[in-house]
Tab-separated table of C-alpha atoms in Angstrom:
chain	number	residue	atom	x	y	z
A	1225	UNK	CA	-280.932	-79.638	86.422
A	1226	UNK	CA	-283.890	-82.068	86.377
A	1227	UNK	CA	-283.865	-83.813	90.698
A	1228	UNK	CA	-283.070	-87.442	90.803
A	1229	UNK	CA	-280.680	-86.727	87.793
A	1230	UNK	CA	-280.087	-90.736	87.626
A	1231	UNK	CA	-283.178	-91.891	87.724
A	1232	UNK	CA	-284.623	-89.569	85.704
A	1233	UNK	CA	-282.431	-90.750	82.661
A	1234	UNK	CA	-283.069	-93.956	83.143
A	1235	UNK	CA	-287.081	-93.063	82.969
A	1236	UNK	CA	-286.281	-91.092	80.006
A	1237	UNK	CA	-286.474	-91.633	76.442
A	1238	UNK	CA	-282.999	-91.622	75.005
A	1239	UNK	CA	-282.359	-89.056	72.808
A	1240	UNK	CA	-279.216	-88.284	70.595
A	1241	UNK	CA	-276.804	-85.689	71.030
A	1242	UNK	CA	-274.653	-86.449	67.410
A	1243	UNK	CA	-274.925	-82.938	66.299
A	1244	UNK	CA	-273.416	-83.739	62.820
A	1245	UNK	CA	-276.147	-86.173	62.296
A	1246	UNK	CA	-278.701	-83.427	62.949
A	1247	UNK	CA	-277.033	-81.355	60.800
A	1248	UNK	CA	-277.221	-83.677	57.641
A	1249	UNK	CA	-280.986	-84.289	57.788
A	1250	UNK	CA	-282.092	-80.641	58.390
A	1251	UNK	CA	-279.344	-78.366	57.090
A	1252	UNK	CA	-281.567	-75.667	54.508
A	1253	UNK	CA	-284.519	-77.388	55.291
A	1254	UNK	CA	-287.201	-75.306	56.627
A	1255	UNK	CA	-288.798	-76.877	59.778
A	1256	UNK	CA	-291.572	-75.288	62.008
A	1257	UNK	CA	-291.689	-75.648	66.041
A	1258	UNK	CA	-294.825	-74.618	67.418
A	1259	UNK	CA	-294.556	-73.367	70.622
A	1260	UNK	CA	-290.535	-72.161	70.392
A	1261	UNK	CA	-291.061	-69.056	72.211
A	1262	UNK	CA	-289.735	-71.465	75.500
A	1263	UNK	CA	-289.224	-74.736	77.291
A	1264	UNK	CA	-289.031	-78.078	74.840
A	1265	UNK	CA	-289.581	-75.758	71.608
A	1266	UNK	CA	-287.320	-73.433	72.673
A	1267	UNK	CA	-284.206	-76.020	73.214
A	1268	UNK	CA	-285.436	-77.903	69.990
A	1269	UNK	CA	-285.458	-74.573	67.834
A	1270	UNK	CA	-281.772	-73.479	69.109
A	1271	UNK	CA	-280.756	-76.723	68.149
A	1272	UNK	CA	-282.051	-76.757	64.634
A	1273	UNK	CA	-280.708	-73.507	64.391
A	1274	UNK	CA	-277.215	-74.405	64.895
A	1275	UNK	CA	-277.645	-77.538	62.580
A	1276	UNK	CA	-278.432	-75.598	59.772
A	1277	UNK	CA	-281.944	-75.457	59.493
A	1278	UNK	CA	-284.274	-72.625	58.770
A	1279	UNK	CA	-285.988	-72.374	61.255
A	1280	UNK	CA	-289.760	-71.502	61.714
A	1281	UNK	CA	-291.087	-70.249	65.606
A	1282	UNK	CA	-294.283	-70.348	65.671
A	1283	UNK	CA	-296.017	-68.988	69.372
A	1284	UNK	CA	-298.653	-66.404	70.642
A	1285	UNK	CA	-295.948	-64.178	72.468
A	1286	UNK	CA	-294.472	-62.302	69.375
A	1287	UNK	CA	-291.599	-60.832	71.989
A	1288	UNK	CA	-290.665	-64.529	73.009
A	1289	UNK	CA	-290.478	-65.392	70.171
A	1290	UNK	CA	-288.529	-62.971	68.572
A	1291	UNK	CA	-285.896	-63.247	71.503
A	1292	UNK	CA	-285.555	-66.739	70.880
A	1293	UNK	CA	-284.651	-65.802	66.728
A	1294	UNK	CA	-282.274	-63.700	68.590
A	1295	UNK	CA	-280.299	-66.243	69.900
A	1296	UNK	CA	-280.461	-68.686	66.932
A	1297	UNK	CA	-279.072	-65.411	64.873
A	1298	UNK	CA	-276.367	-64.574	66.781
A	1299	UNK	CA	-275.022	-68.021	66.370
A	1300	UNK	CA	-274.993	-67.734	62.596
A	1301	UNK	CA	-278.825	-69.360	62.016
A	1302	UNK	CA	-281.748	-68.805	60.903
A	1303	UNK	CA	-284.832	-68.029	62.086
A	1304	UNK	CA	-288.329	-66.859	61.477
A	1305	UNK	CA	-290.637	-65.485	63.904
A	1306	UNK	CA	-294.399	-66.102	63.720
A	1307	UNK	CA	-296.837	-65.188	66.223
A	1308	UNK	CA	-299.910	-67.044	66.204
A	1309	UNK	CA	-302.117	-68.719	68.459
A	1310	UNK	CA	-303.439	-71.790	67.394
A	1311	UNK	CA	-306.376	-71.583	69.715
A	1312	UNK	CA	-307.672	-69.155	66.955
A	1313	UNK	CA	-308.430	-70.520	63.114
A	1314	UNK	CA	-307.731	-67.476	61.157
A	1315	UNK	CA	-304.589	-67.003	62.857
A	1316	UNK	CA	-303.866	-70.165	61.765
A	1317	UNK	CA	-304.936	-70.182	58.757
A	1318	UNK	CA	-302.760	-66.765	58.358
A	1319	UNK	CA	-299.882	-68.456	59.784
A	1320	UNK	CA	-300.020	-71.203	57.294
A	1321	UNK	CA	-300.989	-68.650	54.038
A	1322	UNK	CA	-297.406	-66.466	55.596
A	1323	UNK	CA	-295.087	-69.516	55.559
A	1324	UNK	CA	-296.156	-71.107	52.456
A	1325	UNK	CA	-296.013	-67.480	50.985
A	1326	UNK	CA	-292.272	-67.162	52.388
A	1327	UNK	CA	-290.996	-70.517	52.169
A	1328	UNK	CA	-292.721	-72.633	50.048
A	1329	UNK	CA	-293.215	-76.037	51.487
A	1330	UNK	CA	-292.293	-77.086	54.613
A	1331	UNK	CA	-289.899	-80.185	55.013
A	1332	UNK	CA	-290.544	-80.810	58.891
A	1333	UNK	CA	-293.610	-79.929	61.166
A	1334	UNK	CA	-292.936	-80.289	65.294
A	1335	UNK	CA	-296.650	-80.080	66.695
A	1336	UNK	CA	-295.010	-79.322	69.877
A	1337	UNK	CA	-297.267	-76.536	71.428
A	1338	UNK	CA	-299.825	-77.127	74.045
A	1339	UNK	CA	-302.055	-76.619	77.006
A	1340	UNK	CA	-301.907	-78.362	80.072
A	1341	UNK	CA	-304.230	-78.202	83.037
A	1342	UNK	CA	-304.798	-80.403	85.635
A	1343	UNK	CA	-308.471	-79.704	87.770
A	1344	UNK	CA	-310.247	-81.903	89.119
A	1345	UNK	CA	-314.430	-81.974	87.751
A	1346	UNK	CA	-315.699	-80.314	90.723
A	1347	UNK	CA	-313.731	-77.243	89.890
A	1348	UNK	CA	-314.409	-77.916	86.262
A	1349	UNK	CA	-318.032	-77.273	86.455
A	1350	UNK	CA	-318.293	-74.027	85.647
A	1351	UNK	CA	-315.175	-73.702	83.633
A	1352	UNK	CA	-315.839	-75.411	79.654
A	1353	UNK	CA	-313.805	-73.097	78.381
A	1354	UNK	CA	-310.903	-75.354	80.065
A	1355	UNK	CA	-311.991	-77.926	78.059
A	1356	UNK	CA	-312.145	-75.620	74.494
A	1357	UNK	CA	-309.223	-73.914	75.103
A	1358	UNK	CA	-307.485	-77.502	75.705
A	1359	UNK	CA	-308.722	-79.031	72.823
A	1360	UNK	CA	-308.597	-75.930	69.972
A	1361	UNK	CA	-304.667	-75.762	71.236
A	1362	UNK	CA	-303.969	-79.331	71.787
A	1363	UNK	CA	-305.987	-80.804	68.833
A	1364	UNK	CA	-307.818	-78.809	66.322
A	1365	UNK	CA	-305.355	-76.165	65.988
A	1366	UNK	CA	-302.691	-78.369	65.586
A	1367	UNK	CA	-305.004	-80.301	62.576
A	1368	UNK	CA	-306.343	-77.331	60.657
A	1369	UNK	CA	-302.808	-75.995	61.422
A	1370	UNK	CA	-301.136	-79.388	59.398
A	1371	UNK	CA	-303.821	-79.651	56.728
A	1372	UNK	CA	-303.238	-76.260	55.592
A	1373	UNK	CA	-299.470	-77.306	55.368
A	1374	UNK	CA	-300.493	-80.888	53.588
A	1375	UNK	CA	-301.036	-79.970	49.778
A	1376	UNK	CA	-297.853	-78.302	49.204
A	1377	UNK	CA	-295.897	-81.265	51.497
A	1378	UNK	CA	-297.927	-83.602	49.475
A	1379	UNK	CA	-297.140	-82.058	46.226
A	1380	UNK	CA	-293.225	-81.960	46.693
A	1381	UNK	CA	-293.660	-85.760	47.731
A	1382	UNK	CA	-291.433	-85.577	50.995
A	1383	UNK	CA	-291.710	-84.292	54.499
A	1384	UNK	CA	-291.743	-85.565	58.426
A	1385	UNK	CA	-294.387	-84.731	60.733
A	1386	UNK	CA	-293.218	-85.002	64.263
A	1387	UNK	CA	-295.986	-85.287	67.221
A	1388	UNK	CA	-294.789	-83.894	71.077
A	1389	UNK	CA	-297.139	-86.307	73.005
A	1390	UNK	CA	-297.442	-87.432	76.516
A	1391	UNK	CA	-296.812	-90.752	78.183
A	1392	UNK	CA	-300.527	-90.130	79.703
A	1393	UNK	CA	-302.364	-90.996	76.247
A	1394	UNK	CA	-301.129	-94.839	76.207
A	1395	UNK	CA	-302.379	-95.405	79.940
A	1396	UNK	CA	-305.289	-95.772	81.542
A	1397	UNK	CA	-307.085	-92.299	82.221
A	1398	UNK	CA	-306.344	-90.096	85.506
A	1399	UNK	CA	-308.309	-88.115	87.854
A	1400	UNK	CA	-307.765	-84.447	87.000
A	1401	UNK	CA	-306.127	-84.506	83.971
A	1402	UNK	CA	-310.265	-85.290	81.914
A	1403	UNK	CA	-309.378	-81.909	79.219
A	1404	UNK	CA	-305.247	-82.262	78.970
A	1405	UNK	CA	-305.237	-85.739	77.996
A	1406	UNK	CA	-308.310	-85.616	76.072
A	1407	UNK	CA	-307.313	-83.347	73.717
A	1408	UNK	CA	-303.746	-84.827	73.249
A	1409	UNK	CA	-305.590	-87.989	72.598
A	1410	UNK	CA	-307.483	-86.868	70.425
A	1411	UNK	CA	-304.253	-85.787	68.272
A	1412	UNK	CA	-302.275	-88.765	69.075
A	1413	UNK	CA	-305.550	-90.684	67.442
A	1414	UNK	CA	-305.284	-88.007	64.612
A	1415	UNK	CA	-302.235	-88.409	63.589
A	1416	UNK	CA	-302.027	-92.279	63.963
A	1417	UNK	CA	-304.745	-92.744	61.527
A	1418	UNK	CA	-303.374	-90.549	58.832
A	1419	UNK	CA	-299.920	-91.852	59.611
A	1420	UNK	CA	-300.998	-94.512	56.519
A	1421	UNK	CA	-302.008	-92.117	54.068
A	1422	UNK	CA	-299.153	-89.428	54.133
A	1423	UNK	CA	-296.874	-92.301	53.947
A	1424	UNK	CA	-298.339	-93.179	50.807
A	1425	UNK	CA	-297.378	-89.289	49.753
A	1426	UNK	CA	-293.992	-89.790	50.824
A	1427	UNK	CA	-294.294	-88.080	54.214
A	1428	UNK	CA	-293.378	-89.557	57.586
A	1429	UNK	CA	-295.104	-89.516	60.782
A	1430	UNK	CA	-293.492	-89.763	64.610
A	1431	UNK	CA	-295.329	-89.345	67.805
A	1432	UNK	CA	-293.285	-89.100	70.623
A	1433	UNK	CA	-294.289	-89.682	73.861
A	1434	UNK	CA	-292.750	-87.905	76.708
A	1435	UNK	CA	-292.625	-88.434	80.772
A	1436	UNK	CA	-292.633	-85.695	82.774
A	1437	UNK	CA	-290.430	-82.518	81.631
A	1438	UNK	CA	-289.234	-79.684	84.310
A	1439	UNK	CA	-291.075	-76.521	82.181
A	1440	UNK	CA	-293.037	-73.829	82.831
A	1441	UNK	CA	-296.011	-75.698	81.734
A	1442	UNK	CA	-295.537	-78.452	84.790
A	1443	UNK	CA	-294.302	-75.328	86.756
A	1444	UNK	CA	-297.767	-74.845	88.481
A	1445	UNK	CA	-298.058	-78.635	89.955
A	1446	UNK	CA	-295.912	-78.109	92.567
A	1447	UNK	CA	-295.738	-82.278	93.591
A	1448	UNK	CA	-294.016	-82.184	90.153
A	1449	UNK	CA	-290.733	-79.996	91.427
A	1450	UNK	CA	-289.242	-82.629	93.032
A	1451	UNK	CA	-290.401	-85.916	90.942
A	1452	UNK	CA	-287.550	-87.099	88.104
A	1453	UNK	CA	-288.086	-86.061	84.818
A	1454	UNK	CA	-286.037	-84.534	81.683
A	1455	UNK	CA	-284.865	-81.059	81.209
A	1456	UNK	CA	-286.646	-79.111	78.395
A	1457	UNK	CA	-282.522	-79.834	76.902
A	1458	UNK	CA	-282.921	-83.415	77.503
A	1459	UNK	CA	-286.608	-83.335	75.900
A	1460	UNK	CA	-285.521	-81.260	73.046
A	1461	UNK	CA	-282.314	-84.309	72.373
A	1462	UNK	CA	-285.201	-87.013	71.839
A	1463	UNK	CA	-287.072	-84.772	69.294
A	1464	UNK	CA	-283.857	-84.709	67.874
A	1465	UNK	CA	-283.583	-88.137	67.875
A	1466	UNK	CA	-286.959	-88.523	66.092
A	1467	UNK	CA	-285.933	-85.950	63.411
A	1468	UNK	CA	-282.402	-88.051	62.407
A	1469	UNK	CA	-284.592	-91.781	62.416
A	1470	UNK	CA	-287.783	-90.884	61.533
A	1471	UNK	CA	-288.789	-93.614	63.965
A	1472	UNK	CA	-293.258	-94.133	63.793
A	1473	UNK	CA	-293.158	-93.887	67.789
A	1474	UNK	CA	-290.506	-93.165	70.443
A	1475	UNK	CA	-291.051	-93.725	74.026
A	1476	UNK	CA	-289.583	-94.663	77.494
A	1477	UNK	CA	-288.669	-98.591	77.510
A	1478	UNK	CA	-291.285	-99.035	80.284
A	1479	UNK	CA	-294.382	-97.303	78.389
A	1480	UNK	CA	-295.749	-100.234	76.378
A	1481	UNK	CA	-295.572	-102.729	78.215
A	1482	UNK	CA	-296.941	-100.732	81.295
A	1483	UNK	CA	-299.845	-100.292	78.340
A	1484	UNK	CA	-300.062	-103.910	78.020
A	1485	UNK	CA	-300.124	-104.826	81.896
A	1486	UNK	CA	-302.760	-102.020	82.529
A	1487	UNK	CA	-305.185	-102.169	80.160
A	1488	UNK	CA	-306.951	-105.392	81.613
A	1489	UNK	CA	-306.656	-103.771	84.944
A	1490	UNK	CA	-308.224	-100.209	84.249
A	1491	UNK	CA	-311.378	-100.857	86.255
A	1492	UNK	CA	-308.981	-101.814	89.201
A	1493	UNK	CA	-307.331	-98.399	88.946
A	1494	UNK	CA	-310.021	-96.512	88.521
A	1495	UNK	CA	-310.976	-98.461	91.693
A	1496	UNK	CA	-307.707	-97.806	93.274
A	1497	UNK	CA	-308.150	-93.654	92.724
A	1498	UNK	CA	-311.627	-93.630	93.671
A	1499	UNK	CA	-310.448	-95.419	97.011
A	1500	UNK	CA	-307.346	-93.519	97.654
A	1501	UNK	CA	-307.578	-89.909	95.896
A	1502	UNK	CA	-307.947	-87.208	98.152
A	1503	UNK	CA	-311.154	-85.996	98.328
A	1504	UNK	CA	-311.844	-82.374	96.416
A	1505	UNK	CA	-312.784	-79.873	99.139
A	1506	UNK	CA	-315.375	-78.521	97.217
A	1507	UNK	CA	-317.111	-81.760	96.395
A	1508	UNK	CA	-320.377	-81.443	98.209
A	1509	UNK	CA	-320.828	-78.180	97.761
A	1510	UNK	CA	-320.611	-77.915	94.571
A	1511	UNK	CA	-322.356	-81.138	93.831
A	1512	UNK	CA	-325.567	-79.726	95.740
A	1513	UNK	CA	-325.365	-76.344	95.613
């Protein structure tokens, strides 16, 4: 359980918990998680599973993956296991050649797999592969990933892309978090502006953006542990939500108009972090080395 259990629902998007109502939009269909091998995919794949859906895992640990089809199979679903990392074109472009191959097209996409780091730039300076490694997983992989999926989408005429996004990319940039939110930006941005066009070809588009989930991905901030914030459960019952309304955005009730109050005050954050954020430790030294 998620701390501050009250709180942290009232932060929350709300998500929706109507199985049945699942079940009518994505029984047979075939819909592809990426990242199901745990946390928000994971929760979201199970669920699909017991709706009805075929369901496609897509993640680079083939044994994860494979455990998670495990469970969705002994519940009487289905589920296909696909390792690939997306950080890596021809495995997605293998990935992509393998489903259309086995299922034809796909009716639902969940870009839900990323790669989050938070380091500040002083401890960045040597490290670009950070930065690459955030934005082939969080951004390009996820595009060359959908494109490859597009003309046979496009050519049945129907078919929901659904975004897993962060809170972070409506507000004002933070210290330490320059290659995670740049590179779900960047998709976020992506996906926005083609939003128009595959709704001309009869495919919808939802970005959802989450608050803070309790994952193995947050795991490693340890300030996090005892913040509110959803269960990977609680996350996976909004994407849920998105896949029964087809809604163009959901988020928390407090994120846009937070966006609206602090995008005339950025420069007095950025202020307010320069003045206040602890100093990196390695600052000088690595500034004049």
């Amino acid at each position: 359980m998620a701390p501050h259990p009250w709180l942290s629902r009232f932060l929350a998007p709300r998500g929706n918990q109507d199985g049945e109502a699942l079940r009518r939009v994505v029984k047979g269909k075939a819909v592809l998680v990426t990242g199901a091998s745990f946390g928000i995919g994971e929760a979201l794949a199970v669920r699909l599973g017991a709706a009805g859906a075929r369901v496609l895992l897509a993640a680079r640990s083939q044994a994860e993956l494979e455990a998670v089809g495990q469970r969705i199979t002994s519940a009487g679903g289905e589920a296909f296991a696909y390792p690939a990392d997306l950080a890596r074109a021809e495995q997605v472009e293998a990935l992509a050649a393998r489903i259309g191959e086995e299922h034809g097209a796909v009716d639902v996409v969940v870009h839900n797999a990323g790669k989050s780091i938070r380091r500040s730039l002083y401890r960045s300076l040597d490290r670009p592969h950070d930065f690459e490694r955030c934005m082939a997983v969080n951004y390009l992989g996820p595009v060359r990933l959908q494109l490859a999926l597009l003309p046979a989408m496009l050519a049945r005429g129907a078919g929901h892309i659904v975004s897993v996004s962060s809170v972070g990319v409506r507000l004002p940039p933070g210290a330490h978090w320059a290659a995670y939110s740049a590179s779900k930006s960047a998709f976020d941005i992506w996906l926005g502006s083609a939003a128009p066009e595959l709704r001309q070809g009869g495919i919808a588009c939802t970005r959802v953006y989450l608050g803070l989930v309790h994952t193995r991905m947050s795991a490693p901030t340890a300030a996090y542990a005892s913040m509110p914030g959803q269960t990977a459960d609680q996350a996976a019952s909004v994407l849920c939500r998105a896949l029964i309304a087809r809604p163009r955005t959901i988020s928390p009730w407090w994120l846009e108009p937070l966006h609206w109050l602090s995008a005339p005050l950025e420069g007095l954050l950025e202020w307010a972090q320069y003045r206040f954020l602890p100093p990196d430790p390695g600052l000088r030294d690595r500034a004049h080395p």
